[in-house]
PDB file of C-alpha atoms in Angstrom:
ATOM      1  CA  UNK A 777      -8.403   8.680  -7.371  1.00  0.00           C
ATOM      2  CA  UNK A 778      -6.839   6.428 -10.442  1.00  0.00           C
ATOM      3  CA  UNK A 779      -7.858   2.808 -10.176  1.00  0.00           C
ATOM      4  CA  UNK A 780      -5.139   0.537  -9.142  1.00  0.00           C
ATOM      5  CA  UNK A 781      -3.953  -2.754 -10.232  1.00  0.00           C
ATOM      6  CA  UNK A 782      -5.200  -3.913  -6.493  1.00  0.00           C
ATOM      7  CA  UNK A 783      -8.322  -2.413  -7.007  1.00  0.00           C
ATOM      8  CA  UNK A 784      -9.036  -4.359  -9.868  1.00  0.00           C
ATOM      9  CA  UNK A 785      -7.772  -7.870  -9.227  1.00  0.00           C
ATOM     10  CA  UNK A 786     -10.073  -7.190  -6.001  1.00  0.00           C
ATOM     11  CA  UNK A 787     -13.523  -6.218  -8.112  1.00  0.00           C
ATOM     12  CA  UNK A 788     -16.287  -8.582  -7.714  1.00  0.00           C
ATOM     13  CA  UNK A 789     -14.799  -9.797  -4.276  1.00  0.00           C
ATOM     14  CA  UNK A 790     -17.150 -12.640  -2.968  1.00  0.00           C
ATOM     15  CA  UNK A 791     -15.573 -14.430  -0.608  1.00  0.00           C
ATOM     16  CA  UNK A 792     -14.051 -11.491   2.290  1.00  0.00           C
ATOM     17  CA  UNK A 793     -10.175 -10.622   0.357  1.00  0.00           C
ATOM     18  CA  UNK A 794     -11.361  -7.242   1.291  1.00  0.00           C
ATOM     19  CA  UNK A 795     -11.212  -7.288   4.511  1.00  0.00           C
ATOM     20  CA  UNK A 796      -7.711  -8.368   4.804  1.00  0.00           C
ATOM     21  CA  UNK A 797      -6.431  -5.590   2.368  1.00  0.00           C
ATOM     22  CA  UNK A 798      -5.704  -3.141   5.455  1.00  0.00           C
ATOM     23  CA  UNK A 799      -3.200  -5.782   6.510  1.00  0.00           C
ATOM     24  CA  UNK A 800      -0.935  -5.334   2.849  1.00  0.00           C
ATOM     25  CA  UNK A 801       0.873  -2.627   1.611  1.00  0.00           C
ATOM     26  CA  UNK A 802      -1.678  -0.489  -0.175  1.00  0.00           C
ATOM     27  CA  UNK A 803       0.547  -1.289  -3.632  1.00  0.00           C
ATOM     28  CA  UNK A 804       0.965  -5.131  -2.902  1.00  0.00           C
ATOM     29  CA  UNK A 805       1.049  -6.477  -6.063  1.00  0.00           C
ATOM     30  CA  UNK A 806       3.313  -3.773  -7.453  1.00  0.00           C
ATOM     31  CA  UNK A 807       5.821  -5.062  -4.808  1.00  0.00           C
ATOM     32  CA  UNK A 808       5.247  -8.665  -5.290  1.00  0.00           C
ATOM     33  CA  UNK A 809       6.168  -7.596  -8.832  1.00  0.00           C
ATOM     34  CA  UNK A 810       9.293  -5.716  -7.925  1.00  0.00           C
ATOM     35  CA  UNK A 811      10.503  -8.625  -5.804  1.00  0.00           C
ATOM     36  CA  UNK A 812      10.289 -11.166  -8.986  1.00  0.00           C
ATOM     37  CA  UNK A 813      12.064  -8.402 -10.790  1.00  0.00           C
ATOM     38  CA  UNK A 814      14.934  -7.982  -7.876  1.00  0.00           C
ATOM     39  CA  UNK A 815      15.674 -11.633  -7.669  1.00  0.00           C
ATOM     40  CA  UNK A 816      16.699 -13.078 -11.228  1.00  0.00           C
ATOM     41  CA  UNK A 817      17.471 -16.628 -12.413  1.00  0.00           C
ATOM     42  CA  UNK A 818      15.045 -19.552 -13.147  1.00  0.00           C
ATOM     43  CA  UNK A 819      11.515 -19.679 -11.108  1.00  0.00           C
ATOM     44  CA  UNK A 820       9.644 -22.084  -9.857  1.00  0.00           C
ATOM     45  CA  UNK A 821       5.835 -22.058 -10.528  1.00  0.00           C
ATOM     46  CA  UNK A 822       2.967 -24.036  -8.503  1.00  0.00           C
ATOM     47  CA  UNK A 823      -0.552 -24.763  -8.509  1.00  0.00           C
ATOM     48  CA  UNK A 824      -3.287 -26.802  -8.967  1.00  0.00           C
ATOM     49  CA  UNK A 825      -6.304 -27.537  -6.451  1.00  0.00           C
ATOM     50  CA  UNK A 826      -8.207 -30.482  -6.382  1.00  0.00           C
ATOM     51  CA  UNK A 827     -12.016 -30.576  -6.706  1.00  0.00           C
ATOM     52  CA  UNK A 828     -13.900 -32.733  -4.582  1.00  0.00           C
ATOM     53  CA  UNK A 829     -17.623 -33.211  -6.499  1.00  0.00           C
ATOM     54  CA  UNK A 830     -15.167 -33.697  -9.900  1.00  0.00           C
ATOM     55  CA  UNK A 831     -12.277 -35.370  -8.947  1.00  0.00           C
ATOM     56  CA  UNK A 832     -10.515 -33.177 -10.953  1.00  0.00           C
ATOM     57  CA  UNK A 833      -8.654 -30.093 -10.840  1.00  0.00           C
ATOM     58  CA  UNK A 834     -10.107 -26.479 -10.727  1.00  0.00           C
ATOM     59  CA  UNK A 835     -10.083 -23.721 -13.911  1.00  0.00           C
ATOM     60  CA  UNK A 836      -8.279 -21.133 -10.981  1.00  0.00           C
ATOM     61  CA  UNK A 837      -4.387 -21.326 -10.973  1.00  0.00           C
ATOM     62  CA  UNK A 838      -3.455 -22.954 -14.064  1.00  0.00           C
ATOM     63  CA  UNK A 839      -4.381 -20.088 -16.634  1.00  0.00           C
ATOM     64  CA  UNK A 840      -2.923 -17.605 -13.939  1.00  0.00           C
ATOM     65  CA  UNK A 841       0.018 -19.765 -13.382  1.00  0.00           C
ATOM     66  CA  UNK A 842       1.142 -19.830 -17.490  1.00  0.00           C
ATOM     67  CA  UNK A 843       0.264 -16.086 -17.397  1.00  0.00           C
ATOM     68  CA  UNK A 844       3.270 -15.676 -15.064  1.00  0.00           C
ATOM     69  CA  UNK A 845       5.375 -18.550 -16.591  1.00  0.00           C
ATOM     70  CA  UNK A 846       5.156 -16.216 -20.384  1.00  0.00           C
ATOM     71  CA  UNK A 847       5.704 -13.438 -18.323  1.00  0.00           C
ATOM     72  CA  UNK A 848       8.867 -14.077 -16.907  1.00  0.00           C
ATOM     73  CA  UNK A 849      10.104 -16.196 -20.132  1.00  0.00           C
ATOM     74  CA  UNK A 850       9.448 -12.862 -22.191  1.00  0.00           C
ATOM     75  CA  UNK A 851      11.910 -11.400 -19.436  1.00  0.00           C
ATOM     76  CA  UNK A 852      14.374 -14.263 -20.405  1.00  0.00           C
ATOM     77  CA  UNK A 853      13.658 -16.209 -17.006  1.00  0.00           C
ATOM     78  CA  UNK A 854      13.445 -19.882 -17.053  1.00  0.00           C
ATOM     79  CA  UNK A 855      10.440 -21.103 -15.809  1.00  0.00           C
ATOM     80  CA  UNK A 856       9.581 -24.706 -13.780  1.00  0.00           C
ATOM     81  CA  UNK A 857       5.868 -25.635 -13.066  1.00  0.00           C
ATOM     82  CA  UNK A 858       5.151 -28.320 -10.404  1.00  0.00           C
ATOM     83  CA  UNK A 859       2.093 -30.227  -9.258  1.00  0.00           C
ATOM     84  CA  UNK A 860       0.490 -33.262  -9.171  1.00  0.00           C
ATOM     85  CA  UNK A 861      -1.002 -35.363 -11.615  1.00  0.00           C
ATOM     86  CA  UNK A 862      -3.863 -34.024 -11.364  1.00  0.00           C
ATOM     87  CA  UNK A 863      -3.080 -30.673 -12.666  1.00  0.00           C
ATOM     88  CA  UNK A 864       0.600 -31.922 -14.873  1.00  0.00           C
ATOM     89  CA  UNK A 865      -1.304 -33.215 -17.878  1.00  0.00           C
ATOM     90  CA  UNK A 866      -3.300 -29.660 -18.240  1.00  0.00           C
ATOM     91  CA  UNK A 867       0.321 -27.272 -17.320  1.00  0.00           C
ATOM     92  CA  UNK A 868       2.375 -29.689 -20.240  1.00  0.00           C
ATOM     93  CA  UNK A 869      -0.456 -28.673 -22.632  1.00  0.00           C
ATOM     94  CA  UNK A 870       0.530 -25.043 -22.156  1.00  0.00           C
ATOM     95  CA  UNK A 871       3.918 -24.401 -20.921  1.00  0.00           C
ATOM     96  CA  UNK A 872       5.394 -23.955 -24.365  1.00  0.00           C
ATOM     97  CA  UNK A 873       8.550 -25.834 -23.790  1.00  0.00           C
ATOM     98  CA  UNK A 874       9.055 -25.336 -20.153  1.00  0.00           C
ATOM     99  CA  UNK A 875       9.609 -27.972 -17.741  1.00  0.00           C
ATOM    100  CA  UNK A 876       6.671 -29.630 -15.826  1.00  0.00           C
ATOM    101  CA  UNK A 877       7.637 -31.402 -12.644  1.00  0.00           C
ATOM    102  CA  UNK A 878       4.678 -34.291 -11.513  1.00  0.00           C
ATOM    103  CA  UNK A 879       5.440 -34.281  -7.354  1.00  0.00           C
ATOM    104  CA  UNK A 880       4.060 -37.341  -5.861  1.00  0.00           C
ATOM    105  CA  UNK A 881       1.329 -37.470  -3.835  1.00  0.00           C
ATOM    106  CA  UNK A 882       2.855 -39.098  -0.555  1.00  0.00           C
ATOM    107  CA  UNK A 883       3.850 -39.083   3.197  1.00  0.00           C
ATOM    108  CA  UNK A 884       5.482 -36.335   4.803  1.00  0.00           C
ATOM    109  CA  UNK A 885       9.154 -37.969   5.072  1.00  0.00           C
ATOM    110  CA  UNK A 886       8.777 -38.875   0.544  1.00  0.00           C
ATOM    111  CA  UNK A 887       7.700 -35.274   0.127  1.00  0.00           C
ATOM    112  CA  UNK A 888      10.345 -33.393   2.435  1.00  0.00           C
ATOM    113  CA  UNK A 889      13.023 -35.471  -0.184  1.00  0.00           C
ATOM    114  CA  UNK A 890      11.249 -34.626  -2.977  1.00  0.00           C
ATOM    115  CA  UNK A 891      11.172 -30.746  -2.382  1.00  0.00           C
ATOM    116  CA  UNK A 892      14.933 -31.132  -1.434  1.00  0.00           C
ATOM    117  CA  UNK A 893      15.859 -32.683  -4.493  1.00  0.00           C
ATOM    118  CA  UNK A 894      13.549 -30.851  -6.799  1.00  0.00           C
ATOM    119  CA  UNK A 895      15.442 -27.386  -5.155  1.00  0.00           C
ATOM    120  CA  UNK A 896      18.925 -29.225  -5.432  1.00  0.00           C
ATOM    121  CA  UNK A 897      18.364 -29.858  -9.054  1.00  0.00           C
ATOM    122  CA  UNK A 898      16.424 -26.917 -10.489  1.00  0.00           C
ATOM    123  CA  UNK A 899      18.054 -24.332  -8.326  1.00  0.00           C
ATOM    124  CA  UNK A 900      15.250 -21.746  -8.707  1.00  0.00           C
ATOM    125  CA  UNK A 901      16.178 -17.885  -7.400  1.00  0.00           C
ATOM    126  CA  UNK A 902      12.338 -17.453  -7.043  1.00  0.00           C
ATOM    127  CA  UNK A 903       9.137 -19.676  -5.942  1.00  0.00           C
ATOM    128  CA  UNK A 904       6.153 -18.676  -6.949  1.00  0.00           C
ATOM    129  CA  UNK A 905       2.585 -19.877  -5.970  1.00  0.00           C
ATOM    130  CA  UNK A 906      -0.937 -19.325  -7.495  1.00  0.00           C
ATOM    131  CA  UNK A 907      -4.075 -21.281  -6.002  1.00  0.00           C
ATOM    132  CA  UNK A 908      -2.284 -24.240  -4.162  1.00  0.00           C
ATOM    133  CA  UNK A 909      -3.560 -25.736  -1.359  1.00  0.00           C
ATOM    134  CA  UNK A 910      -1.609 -25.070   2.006  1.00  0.00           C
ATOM    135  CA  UNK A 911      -1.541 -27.285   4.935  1.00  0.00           C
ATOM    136  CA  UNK A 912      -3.171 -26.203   7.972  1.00  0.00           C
ATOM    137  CA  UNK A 913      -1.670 -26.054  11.186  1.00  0.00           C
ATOM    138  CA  UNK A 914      -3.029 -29.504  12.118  1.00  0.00           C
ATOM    139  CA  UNK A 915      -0.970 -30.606   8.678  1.00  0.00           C
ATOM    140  CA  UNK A 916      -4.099 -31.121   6.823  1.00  0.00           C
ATOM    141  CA  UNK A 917      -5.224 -29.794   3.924  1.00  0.00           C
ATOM    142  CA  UNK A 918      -8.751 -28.037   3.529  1.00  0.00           C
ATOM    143  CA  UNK A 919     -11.049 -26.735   0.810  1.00  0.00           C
ATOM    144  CA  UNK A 920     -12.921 -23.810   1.867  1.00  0.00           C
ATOM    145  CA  UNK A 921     -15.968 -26.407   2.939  1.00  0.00           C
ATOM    146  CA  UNK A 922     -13.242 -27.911   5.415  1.00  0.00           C
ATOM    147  CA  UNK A 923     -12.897 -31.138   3.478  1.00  0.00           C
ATOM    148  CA  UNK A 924     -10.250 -33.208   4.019  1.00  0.00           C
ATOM    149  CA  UNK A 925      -8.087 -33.358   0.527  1.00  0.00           C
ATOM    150  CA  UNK A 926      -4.724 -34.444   1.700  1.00  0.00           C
ATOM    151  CA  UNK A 927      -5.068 -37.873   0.273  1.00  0.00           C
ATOM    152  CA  UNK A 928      -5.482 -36.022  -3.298  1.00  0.00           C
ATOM    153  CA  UNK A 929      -3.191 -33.248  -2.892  1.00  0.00           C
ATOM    154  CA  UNK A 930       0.899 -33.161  -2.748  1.00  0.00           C
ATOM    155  CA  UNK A 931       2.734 -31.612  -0.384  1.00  0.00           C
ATOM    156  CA  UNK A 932       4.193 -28.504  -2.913  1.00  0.00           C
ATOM    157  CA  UNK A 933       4.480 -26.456   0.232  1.00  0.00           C
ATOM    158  CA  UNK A 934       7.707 -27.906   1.169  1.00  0.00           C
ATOM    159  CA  UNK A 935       9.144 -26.706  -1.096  1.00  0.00           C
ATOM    160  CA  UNK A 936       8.396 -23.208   0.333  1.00  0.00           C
ATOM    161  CA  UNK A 937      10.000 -24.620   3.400  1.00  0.00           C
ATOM    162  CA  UNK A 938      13.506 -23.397   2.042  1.00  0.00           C
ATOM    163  CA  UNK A 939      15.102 -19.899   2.058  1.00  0.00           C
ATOM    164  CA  UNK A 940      14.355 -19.329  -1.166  1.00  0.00           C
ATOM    165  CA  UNK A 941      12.999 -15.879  -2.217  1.00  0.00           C
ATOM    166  CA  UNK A 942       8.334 -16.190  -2.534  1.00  0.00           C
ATOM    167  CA  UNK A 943       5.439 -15.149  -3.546  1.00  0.00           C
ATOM    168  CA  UNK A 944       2.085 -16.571  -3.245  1.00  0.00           C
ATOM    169  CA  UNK A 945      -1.300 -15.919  -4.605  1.00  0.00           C
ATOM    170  CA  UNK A 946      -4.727 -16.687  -2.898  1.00  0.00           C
ATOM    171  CA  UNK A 947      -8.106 -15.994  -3.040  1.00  0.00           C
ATOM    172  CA  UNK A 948      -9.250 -18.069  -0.177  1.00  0.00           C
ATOM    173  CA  UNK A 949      -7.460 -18.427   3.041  1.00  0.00           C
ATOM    174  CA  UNK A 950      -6.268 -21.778   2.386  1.00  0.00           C
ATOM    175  CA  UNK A 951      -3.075 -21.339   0.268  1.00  0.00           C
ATOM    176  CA  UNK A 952       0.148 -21.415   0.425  1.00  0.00           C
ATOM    177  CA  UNK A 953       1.066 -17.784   1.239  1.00  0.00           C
ATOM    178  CA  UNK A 954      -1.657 -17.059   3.992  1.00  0.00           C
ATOM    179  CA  UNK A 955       0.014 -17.903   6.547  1.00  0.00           C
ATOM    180  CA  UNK A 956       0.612 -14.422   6.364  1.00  0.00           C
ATOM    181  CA  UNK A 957      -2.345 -13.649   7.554  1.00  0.00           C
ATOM    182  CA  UNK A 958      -3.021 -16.552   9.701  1.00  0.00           C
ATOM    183  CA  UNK A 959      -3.924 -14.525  12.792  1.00  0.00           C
ATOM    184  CA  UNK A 960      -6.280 -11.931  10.492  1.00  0.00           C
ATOM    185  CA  UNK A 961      -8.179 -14.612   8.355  1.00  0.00           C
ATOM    186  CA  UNK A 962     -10.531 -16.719  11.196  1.00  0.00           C
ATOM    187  CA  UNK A 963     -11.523 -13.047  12.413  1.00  0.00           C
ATOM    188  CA  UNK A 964     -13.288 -12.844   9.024  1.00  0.00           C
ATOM    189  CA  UNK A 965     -16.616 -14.490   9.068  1.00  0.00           C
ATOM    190  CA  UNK A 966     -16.643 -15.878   4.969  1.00  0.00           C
ATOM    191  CA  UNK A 967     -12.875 -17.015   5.335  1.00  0.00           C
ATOM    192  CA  UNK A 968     -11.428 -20.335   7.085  1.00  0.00           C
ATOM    193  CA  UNK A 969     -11.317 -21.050  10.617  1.00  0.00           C
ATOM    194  CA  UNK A 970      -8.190 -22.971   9.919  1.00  0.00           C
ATOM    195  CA  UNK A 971      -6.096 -21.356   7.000  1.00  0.00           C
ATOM    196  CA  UNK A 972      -2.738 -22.186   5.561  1.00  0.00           C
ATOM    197  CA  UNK A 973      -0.082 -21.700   7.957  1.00  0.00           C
ATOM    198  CA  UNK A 974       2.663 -21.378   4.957  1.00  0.00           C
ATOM    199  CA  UNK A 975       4.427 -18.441   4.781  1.00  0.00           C
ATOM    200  CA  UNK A 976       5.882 -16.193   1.456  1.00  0.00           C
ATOM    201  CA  UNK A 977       7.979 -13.091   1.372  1.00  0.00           C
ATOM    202  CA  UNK A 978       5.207 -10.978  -0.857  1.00  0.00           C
ATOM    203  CA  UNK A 979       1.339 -12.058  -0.606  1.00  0.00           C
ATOM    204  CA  UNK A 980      -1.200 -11.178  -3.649  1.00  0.00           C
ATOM    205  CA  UNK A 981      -4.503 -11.477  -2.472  1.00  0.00           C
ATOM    206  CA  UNK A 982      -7.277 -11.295  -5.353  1.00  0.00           C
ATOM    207  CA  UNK A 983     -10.889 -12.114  -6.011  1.00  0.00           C
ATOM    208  CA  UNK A 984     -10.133 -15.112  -7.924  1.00  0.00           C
ATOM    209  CA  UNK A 985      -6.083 -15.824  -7.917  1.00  0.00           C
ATOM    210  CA  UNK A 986      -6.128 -15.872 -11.848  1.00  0.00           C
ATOM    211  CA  UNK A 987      -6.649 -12.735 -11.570  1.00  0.00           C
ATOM    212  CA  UNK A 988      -3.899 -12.016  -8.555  1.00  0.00           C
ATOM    213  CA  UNK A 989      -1.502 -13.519 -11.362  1.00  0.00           C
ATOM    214  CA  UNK A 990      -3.211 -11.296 -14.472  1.00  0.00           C
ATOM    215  CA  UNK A 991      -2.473  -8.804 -11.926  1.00  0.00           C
ATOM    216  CA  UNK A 992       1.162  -9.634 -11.039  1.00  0.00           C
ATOM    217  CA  UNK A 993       1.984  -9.674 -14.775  1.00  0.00           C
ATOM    218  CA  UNK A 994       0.290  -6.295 -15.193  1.00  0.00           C
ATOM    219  CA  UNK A 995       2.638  -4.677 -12.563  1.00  0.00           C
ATOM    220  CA  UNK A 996       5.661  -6.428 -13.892  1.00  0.00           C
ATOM    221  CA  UNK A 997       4.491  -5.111 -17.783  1.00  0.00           C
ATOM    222  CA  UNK A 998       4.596  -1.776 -16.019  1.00  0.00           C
ATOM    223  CA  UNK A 999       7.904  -2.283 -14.662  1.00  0.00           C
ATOM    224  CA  UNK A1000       9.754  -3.721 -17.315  1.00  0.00           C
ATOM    225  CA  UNK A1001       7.864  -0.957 -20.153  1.00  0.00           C
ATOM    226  CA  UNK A1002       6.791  -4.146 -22.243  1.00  0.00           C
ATOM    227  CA  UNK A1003       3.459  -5.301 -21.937  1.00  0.00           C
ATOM    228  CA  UNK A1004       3.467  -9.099 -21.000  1.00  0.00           C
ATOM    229  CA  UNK A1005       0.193  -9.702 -20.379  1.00  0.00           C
ATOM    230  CA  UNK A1006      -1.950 -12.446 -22.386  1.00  0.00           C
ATOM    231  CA  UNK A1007      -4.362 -11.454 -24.461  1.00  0.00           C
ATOM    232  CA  UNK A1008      -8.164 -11.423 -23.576  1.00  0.00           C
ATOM    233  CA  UNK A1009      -8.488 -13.780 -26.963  1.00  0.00           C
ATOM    234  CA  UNK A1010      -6.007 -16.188 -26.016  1.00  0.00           C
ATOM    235  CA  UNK A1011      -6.711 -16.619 -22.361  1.00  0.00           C
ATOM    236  CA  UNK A1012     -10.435 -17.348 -23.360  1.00  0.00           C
ATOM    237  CA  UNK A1013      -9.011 -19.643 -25.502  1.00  0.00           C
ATOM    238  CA  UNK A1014      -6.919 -21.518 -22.816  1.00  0.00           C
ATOM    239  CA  UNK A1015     -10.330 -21.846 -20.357  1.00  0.00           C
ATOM    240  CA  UNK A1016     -12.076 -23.897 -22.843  1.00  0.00           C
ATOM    241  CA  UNK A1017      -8.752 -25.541 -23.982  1.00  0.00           C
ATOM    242  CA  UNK A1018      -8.798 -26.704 -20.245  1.00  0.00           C
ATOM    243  CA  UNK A1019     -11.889 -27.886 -19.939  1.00  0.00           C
ATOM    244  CA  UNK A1020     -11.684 -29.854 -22.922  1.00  0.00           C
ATOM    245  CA  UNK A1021      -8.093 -31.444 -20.846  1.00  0.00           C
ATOM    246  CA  UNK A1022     -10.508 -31.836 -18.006  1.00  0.00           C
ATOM    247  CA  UNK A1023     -10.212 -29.148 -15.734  1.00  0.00           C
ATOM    248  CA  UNK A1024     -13.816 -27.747 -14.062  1.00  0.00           C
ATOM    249  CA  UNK A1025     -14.924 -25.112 -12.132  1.00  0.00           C
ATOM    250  CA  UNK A1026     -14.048 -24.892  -8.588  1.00  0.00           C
ATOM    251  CA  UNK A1027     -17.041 -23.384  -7.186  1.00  0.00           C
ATOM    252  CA  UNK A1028     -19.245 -25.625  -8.974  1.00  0.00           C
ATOM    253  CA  UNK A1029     -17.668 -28.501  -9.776  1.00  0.00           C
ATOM    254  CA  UNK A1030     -19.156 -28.444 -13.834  1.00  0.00           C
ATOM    255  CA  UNK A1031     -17.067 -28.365 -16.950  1.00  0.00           C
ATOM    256  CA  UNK A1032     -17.997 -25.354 -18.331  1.00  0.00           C
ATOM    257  CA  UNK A1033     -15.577 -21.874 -19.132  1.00  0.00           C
ATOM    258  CA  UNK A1034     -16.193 -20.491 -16.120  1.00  0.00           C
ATOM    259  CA  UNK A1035     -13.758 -19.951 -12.776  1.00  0.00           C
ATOM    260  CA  UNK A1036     -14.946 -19.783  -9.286  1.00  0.00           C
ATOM    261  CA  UNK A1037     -18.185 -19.156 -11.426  1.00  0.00           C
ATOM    262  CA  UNK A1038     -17.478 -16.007 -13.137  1.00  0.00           C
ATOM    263  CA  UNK A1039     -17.780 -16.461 -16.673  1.00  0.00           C
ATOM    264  CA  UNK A1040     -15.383 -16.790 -19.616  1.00  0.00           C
ATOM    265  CA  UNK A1041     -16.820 -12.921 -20.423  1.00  0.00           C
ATOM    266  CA  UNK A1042     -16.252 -11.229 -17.010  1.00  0.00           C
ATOM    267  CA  UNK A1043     -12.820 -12.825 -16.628  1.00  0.00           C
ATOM    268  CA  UNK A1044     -12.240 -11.133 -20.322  1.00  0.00           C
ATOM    269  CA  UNK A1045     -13.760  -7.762 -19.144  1.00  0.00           C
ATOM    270  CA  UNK A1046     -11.241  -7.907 -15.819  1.00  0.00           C
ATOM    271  CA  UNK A1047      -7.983  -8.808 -18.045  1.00  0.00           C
ATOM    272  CA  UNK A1048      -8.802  -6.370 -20.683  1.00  0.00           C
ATOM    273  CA  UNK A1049      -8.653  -3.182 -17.364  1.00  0.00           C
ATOM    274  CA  UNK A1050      -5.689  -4.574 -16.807  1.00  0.00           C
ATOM    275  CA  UNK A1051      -4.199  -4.220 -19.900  1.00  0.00           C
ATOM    276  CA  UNK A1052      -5.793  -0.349 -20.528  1.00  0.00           C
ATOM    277  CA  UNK A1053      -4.157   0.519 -17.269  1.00  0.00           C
ATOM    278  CA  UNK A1054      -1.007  -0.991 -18.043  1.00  0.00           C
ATOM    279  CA  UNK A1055      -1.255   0.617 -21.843  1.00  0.00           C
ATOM    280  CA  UNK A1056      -1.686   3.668 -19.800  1.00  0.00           C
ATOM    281  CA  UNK A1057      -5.524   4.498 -20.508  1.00  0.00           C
ATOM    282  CA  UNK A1058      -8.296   4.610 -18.022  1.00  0.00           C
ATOM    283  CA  UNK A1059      -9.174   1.272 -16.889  1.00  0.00           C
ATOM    284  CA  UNK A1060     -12.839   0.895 -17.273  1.00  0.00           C
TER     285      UNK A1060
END
């Protein structure tokens, strides 16, 4: 059987994505894809996760998150980012003239305003997240260690509160999106007890959720007959680009190319399948 864009972003699984794959349509991402595609206008984009041992934020999401962001602006969509300050600085270095939103870090009451009038004002068809932090149902927020990061993280779900058309990517348990799966994920043994209770229309699980969003473009390239995906050059490019902004590894915390500790060369390996397939050659 031909490889799959699933199969791929799912290679080198560590952490137990397999096991809810049963739960998703067997062509997930290709949906998630046709979904962006079905609901034109301007998008929303989120991310960001804060890293304890640093203090700073992780090398997953923000590459994956630009990915998508140049995907959809080749497709003439207009594309938002939003995060925290954290993660603002390292999205402005790279979103090419697209607006970055810095959401406050604050109470529940500030952040329920802030979503409303960030929606009011950008009216986005589509929200779109990739490795963000979800709260729980206990409305904290939790690493995959189970600490605490609330005080360090704002509340971007709310803005997935609305009606408005989603997609989220995860690699974890604990992002926005896997609420999904809520019921499924504590029944796997290497995934959270407590996950994200947040909701989406179409879920992209991955091995690392760069690669969910490599993958996302992929099936979008394959839809629209244009390849959109970044090159393997320039995407290595970005990962030491961001560490030199700041950005470290989540997994361990250091500021080397590396994300969720796969190196700068196996992420290259990964996007380059992804681009034979989409080119319409054999993947590996």
């Amino acid at each position: 059987m031909a490889e799959t864009i699933e199969d791929i972003i799912l290679d080198h699984d560590k952490r137990g994505m397999l096991a809810l794959r049963p739960y998703l349509p067997p062509d997930y991402c290709s949906q998630a894809a046709q979904f962006i595609i079905d609901h034109p206008g301007g998008v929303i984009i989120v991310t960001g996760f804060y890293v304890v041992m640093a203090g700073k934020p992780e090398t997953d999401g923000p590459p994956g998150a630009i990915a998508i962001g140049e995907a959809l602006k080749g497709l003439g969509r207009t594309v938002t980012y939003v995060s925290d300050h954290y993660t603002t600085p390292v999205l402005r270095r790279y979103a090419d003239g697209s607006e970055v939103i810095d959401f406050p870090i604050d109470g529940v009451a500030a952040s329920k305003e802030q979503a409303k009038a960030i929606l009011e004002r950008v009216k986005p068809s589509l929200l779109i997240s990739i490795e963000r932090c979800g709260r729980t149902r206990d409305d904290t927020y939790l690493n995959m260690r189970y600490v605490d990061i609330s005080p360090h993280t704002a509340r971007l779900d709310y803005l997935f509160d609305s009606d408005i058309p989603s997609v989220g990517i995860g690699d974890g348990g604990n992002e926005i999106g896997m609420g999904n799966l809520a019921e499924v994920i504590p029944t796997v043994d290497s995934l959270p007890d407590y996950p994200a209770v947040n909701q989406v229309d179409r879920l992209v699980i991955a091995s690392v959720s760069n690669w969910g969003g490599y993958g996302l473009v992929a099936a979008m390239s394959r839809i629209s007959g244009k390849n959109l995906l970044p090159s393997v050059e320039s995407e290595t490019a970005m990962l030491h680009g961001m560490i030199e902004a700041g950005v470290v590894d989540g997994t361990t915390g250091d500021a080397v190319p590396t994300v969720d500790n796969f190196s700068a060369e196996e992420n290259g390996a990964l996007l380059a399948r992804l681009h034979r397939l989409v080119e319409g050659g054999s993947p590996t």
